Amino acid sequence: MTVIIDGNKIAQEVRHSVRKEALDFKEKTGIVPGLAVILVGEDPASQVYVGRKAKACAEVGFLSREYKLSADTSEAKLLNIIDELNADQVIHGILVQLPLPKHIHTDKIIAAIDPQKDVDGFHPYNVGGLVSGNPLFVPCTPRGIMELISRTGIELSGKEAVVVGRSNIVGKPMALLLLAQHATVTICHSRTKDLPAVTRRADVLIAAVGKPHMIKANMVKEGAVVIDVGVNRLENGKLAGDVAFDEVAAKASFITPVPGGVGPMTIAMLMKNTLDAARMII
Ligand code: GUN
């Protein structure tokens, strides 16, 4: 029987435990974890994500500060705000919502964030830490996926894990986390030859491509754990994952739905990272 992994429920459990830990931490130290989120421009999807982050902060008892800047904000102004936040004692985590407008160099902005406040785990210091096996912060979506996989009870050691997609936000850090758990890891991308032959090897298949329903049943091994990171807006306004859910669910042992799978875990893990950041200062 296929198990549909309930990301909403697991994310709620994570937020609940973060709230409890944060209350405990406040009682012992007087410190309330604080997160600053910066949004440049009016991208509708980004506006929704930023709103959800503020709501999650309120739910777990964190301080949250939002910066909503116009699309023509200069790089210098953004760097200035980051400098101020790096020095701000009540802010422990800084998140700059991506993508940024084209005139801003994303790498330069990420590198300006204090690595100890880089709750996204995107700063080169944290990327290096992930590669060498000792990161301060792990990117939230892959961290959330590891939590979902761990709750399936499957042992990753020696298993074949295939990640489709090589983004800095999901694909690459995901592969490194699976490798750290001793899986045999393959990363596929747009130039991969015979993609179905590779994905069919997967005991654990992670789809993070951004193409609706591209992972079909003939690309999946019987009994695989299938994790769908896709958030694709269809013309009819509905959300679709990267996985053709119904036909793949018939073959998988565990599968995440879209919506309600990976998505809620990203924000739950952002709360966890922010609590970790606050703990780091004492
Ligand atoms: N845009 C899409 N996903 C993310 C994320 O995890 N962090 C940030 N900062 N921007 C994003």
Coordinates of C-alpha atoms and ligand atoms in Angstrom, one line a residue:
M1 CA 0.0 0.0 0.0
T2 CA 1.3 3.5 -0.9
V3 CA 1.7 5.9 2.0
I4 CA 1.0 9.6 1.1
I5 CA 3.3 11.6 3.3
D6 CA 1.4 14.3 5.1
G7 CA 3.8 17.3 5.0
N8 CA 1.2 19.6 6.6
K9 CA 0.9 17.4 9.6
I10 CA 4.7 16.8 10.0
A11 CA 5.4 20.5 9.5
Q12 CA 2.9 21.3 12.2
E13 CA 4.6 18.9 14.6
V14 CA 8.0 20.5 13.8
R15 CA 6.6 24.0 14.4
H16 CA 5.0 22.8 17.7
S17 CA 8.3 21.4 19.0
V18 CA 10.2 24.6 17.8
R19 CA 7.6 26.7 19.8
K20 CA 8.2 24.6 22.9
E21 CA 12.0 24.8 22.6
A22 CA 11.8 28.5 21.9
L23 CA 9.8 29.1 25.1
D24 CA 12.3 27.0 27.1
F25 CA 15.2 29.0 25.5
K26 CA 13.5 32.3 26.4
E27 CA 12.9 31.2 30.0
K28 CA 16.6 30.3 30.4
T29 CA 18.2 33.1 28.5
G30 CA 15.6 35.9 28.0
I31 CA 16.3 35.7 24.3
V32 CA 13.5 35.6 21.7
P33 CA 14.7 34.3 18.3
G34 CA 14.3 37.0 15.6
L35 CA 14.1 36.6 11.8
A36 CA 14.3 39.4 9.2
V37 CA 12.9 38.6 5.8
I38 CA 13.7 40.9 2.9
L39 CA 11.6 40.9 -0.3
V40 CA 12.6 43.0 -3.3
G41 CA 9.9 43.6 -5.9
E42 CA 6.3 42.4 -6.3
D43 CA 6.6 38.8 -7.5
P44 CA 3.2 37.3 -6.4
A45 CA 4.6 33.9 -5.4
S46 CA 7.4 35.5 -3.3
Q47 CA 4.8 37.7 -1.6
V48 CA 2.9 34.6 -0.6
Y49 CA 6.0 32.9 0.8
V50 CA 7.1 35.9 2.7
G51 CA 3.7 36.3 4.3
R52 CA 3.8 32.6 5.3
K53 CA 7.2 33.1 6.9
A54 CA 5.9 36.0 9.1
K55 CA 2.8 33.9 10.1
A56 CA 5.0 30.9 11.1
C57 CA 7.2 33.3 13.2
A58 CA 4.1 34.5 15.0
E59 CA 3.0 30.9 15.6
V60 CA 6.3 29.8 17.2
G61 CA 6.7 32.9 19.2
F62 CA 9.6 34.5 17.2
L63 CA 10.2 38.2 16.5
S64 CA 9.8 38.8 12.8
R65 CA 10.7 41.8 10.8
E66 CA 9.7 42.2 7.1
Y67 CA 11.4 44.5 4.6
K68 CA 9.3 45.0 1.5
L69 CA 11.4 46.9 -1.0
S70 CA 10.5 48.2 -4.5
A71 CA 11.8 46.4 -7.5
D72 CA 14.1 49.3 -8.4
T73 CA 15.9 49.1 -5.0
S74 CA 19.7 49.5 -5.6
E75 CA 22.2 46.8 -4.7
A76 CA 23.9 49.4 -2.5
K77 CA 20.7 50.0 -0.5
L78 CA 20.1 46.3 0.0
L79 CA 23.8 45.7 1.1
N80 CA 23.3 48.6 3.6
I81 CA 20.2 46.9 5.1
I82 CA 22.1 43.6 5.4
D83 CA 25.0 45.3 7.2
E84 CA 22.5 46.8 9.7
L85 CA 20.8 43.5 10.2
N86 CA 24.2 41.7 10.6
A87 CA 24.9 44.1 13.5
D88 CA 21.4 44.0 15.0
Q89 CA 21.4 42.1 18.3
V90 CA 17.7 41.1 18.2
I91 CA 17.9 39.6 14.7
H92 CA 19.4 36.1 14.6
G93 CA 18.4 35.0 11.1
I94 CA 18.4 37.0 7.8
L95 CA 16.6 35.7 4.7
V96 CA 16.6 37.5 1.3
Q97 CA 13.8 36.1 -0.8
L98 CA 15.0 34.8 -4.2
P99 CA 14.9 35.4 -7.0
L100 CA 16.1 39.0 -6.9
P101 CA 15.6 41.5 -9.7
K102 CA 18.1 41.2 -12.5
H103 CA 20.1 44.3 -11.7
I104 CA 21.1 42.9 -8.3
H105 CA 24.0 40.4 -8.1
T106 CA 22.5 37.5 -6.0
D107 CA 25.9 36.1 -5.1
K108 CA 27.1 39.4 -3.7
I109 CA 24.0 39.8 -1.6
I110 CA 24.2 36.3 -0.2
A111 CA 27.9 36.7 0.6
A112 CA 27.2 39.9 2.5
I113 CA 25.0 38.0 5.1
D114 CA 26.8 37.0 8.3
P115 CA 27.2 33.2 7.9
Q116 CA 26.0 32.9 11.5
K117 CA 22.7 34.5 10.5
D118 CA 22.4 32.8 7.2
V119 CA 19.4 30.7 8.0
D120 CA 18.9 29.8 4.3
G121 CA 22.3 28.1 4.3
F122 CA 23.2 29.8 1.0
H123 CA 26.4 31.6 2.0
P124 CA 29.6 30.1 0.6
Y125 CA 30.8 29.4 4.2
N126 CA 27.7 27.3 4.8
V127 CA 27.8 25.7 1.4
G128 CA 31.5 24.7 2.1
G129 CA 30.4 23.4 5.5
L130 CA 27.8 21.2 3.9
V131 CA 30.3 19.8 1.4
S132 CA 32.9 19.0 4.1
G133 CA 30.2 17.6 6.4
N134 CA 30.0 20.2 9.1
P135 CA 27.5 22.9 8.2
L136 CA 26.2 25.7 10.5
F137 CA 23.0 25.9 8.5
V138 CA 21.5 23.5 5.9
P139 CA 19.1 25.0 3.2
C140 CA 15.5 24.6 4.5
T141 CA 13.9 22.6 1.7
P142 CA 16.5 19.8 1.6
R143 CA 16.5 19.8 5.4
G144 CA 12.8 19.4 5.4
I145 CA 13.0 16.6 2.9
M146 CA 15.5 14.7 5.0
E147 CA 13.0 15.0 7.9
L148 CA 10.2 13.5 5.7
I149 CA 12.5 10.7 4.5
S150 CA 13.6 9.9 8.1
R151 CA 9.9 9.6 9.1
T152 CA 9.4 6.9 6.4
G153 CA 11.8 4.8 8.4
I154 CA 13.8 3.9 5.4
E155 CA 17.5 3.4 6.0
L156 CA 19.5 5.5 3.4
S157 CA 22.8 3.7 3.8
G158 CA 23.7 1.9 0.6
K159 CA 20.5 2.9 -1.2
E160 CA 20.3 4.5 -4.6
A161 CA 19.1 8.1 -4.4
V162 CA 18.5 10.0 -7.6
V163 CA 18.0 13.8 -7.5
V164 CA 16.5 15.3 -10.7
G165 CA 17.5 19.0 -10.8
R166 CA 20.8 20.7 -9.8
S167 CA 19.8 24.1 -8.3
N168 CA 21.8 25.6 -5.5
I169 CA 18.6 25.9 -3.4
V170 CA 17.5 22.2 -3.7
G171 CA 19.2 19.8 -6.0
K172 CA 22.9 20.3 -5.0
P173 CA 22.4 20.5 -1.2
M174 CA 19.9 17.6 -1.3
A175 CA 22.5 15.4 -3.0
L176 CA 25.1 16.3 -0.3
L177 CA 22.7 15.5 2.5
L178 CA 21.8 12.1 1.0
L179 CA 25.5 11.4 0.5
A180 CA 26.2 12.3 4.2
Q181 CA 23.6 9.5 5.0
H182 CA 25.7 7.1 2.9
A183 CA 23.3 6.8 -0.1
T184 CA 24.7 6.3 -3.6
V185 CA 23.7 9.6 -5.1
T186 CA 23.1 10.6 -8.8
I187 CA 22.2 14.1 -9.8
C188 CA 20.3 14.4 -13.2
H189 CA 19.6 17.5 -15.2
S190 CA 18.6 18.7 -18.6
R191 CA 21.6 17.2 -20.3
T192 CA 21.2 13.8 -18.7
K193 CA 21.0 11.0 -21.3
D194 CA 18.2 8.5 -20.9
L195 CA 16.7 10.1 -17.8
P196 CA 14.1 7.3 -17.3
A197 CA 16.9 4.7 -17.1
V198 CA 18.6 6.6 -14.4
T199 CA 15.5 7.5 -12.4
R200 CA 14.3 3.8 -12.5
R201 CA 17.4 2.9 -10.4
A202 CA 16.2 5.1 -7.6
D203 CA 15.1 3.7 -4.2
V204 CA 14.6 7.3 -3.3
L205 CA 13.7 9.7 -6.1
I206 CA 13.7 13.5 -5.5
A207 CA 12.1 15.6 -8.3
A208 CA 13.1 19.2 -8.2
V209 CA 12.9 20.4 -11.8
G210 CA 10.0 22.8 -12.1
K211 CA 8.2 21.0 -14.9
P212 CA 4.7 19.9 -14.2
H213 CA 4.1 16.1 -14.2
M214 CA 7.4 15.3 -15.9
I215 CA 8.1 12.2 -13.7
K216 CA 5.9 9.5 -15.1
A217 CA 5.2 5.9 -13.8
N218 CA 7.7 4.4 -16.4
M219 CA 10.5 6.4 -14.7
V220 CA 9.9 5.0 -11.2
K221 CA 10.9 1.7 -9.7
E222 CA 8.3 -0.3 -7.9
G223 CA 8.4 0.5 -4.2
A224 CA 10.4 3.7 -4.5
V225 CA 10.1 6.6 -2.1
V226 CA 9.1 9.6 -4.3
I227 CA 9.6 13.2 -3.1
D228 CA 8.1 16.0 -5.2
V229 CA 9.6 19.4 -4.8
G230 CA 7.8 20.9 -7.8
V231 CA 5.5 23.9 -7.3
N232 CA 4.2 24.7 -10.8
R233 CA 1.3 27.0 -11.4
L234 CA -0.9 25.7 -14.3
E235 CA -2.9 27.9 -16.6
N236 CA -6.1 26.9 -14.8
G237 CA -4.5 28.4 -11.6
K238 CA -4.0 25.1 -9.9
L239 CA -0.7 23.9 -8.4
A240 CA 1.0 20.9 -10.0
G241 CA 4.1 19.0 -8.8
D242 CA 6.9 17.6 -11.0
V243 CA 5.5 14.1 -10.5
A244 CA 2.4 12.7 -12.3
F245 CA 0.9 11.9 -8.9
D246 CA -1.8 9.3 -9.6
E247 CA 0.2 7.0 -11.9
V248 CA 3.4 7.3 -9.8
A249 CA 1.6 6.8 -6.5
A250 CA 0.4 3.4 -7.8
K251 CA 4.0 2.2 -7.9
A252 CA 5.6 4.1 -5.0
S253 CA 5.9 3.0 -1.4
F254 CA 5.8 6.6 -0.1
I255 CA 5.0 9.7 -2.0
T256 CA 4.6 13.4 -1.2
P257 CA 1.6 15.3 -2.6
V258 CA 1.6 18.9 -4.1
P259 CA 0.4 20.9 -2.3
G260 CA 0.8 19.6 1.2
G261 CA 4.1 17.7 0.9
V262 CA 7.5 19.4 0.8
G263 CA 6.2 23.0 0.8
P264 CA 5.2 23.3 4.4
M265 CA 8.4 21.7 5.6
T266 CA 10.5 24.4 4.1
I267 CA 9.0 27.0 6.4
A268 CA 9.1 24.7 9.4
M269 CA 12.8 24.1 8.9
L270 CA 13.3 27.9 8.5
M271 CA 11.9 28.2 12.1
K272 CA 14.3 25.4 13.2
N273 CA 17.3 27.2 11.6
T274 CA 16.3 30.5 13.2
L275 CA 16.1 28.9 16.6
D276 CA 19.6 27.3 16.0
A277 CA 20.9 30.7 15.0
A278 CA 19.6 32.3 18.3
R279 CA 21.2 29.5 20.2
M280 CA 24.5 30.1 18.5
I281 CA 25.0 33.5 20.0
I282 CA 25.2 32.3 23.6
Ligands
GUN1 N1 13.0 31.2 -3.2 C1 12.6 29.9 -3.3 N2 12.9 29.1 -2.3 C2 13.7 29.9 -1.5 C3 14.3 29.7 -0.2 O1 14.3 28.5 0.3 N3 14.9 30.7 0.3 C4 14.9 32.0 -0.3 N4 15.6 32.9 0.3 N5 14.4 32.2 -1.4 C5 13.7 31.2 -2.0

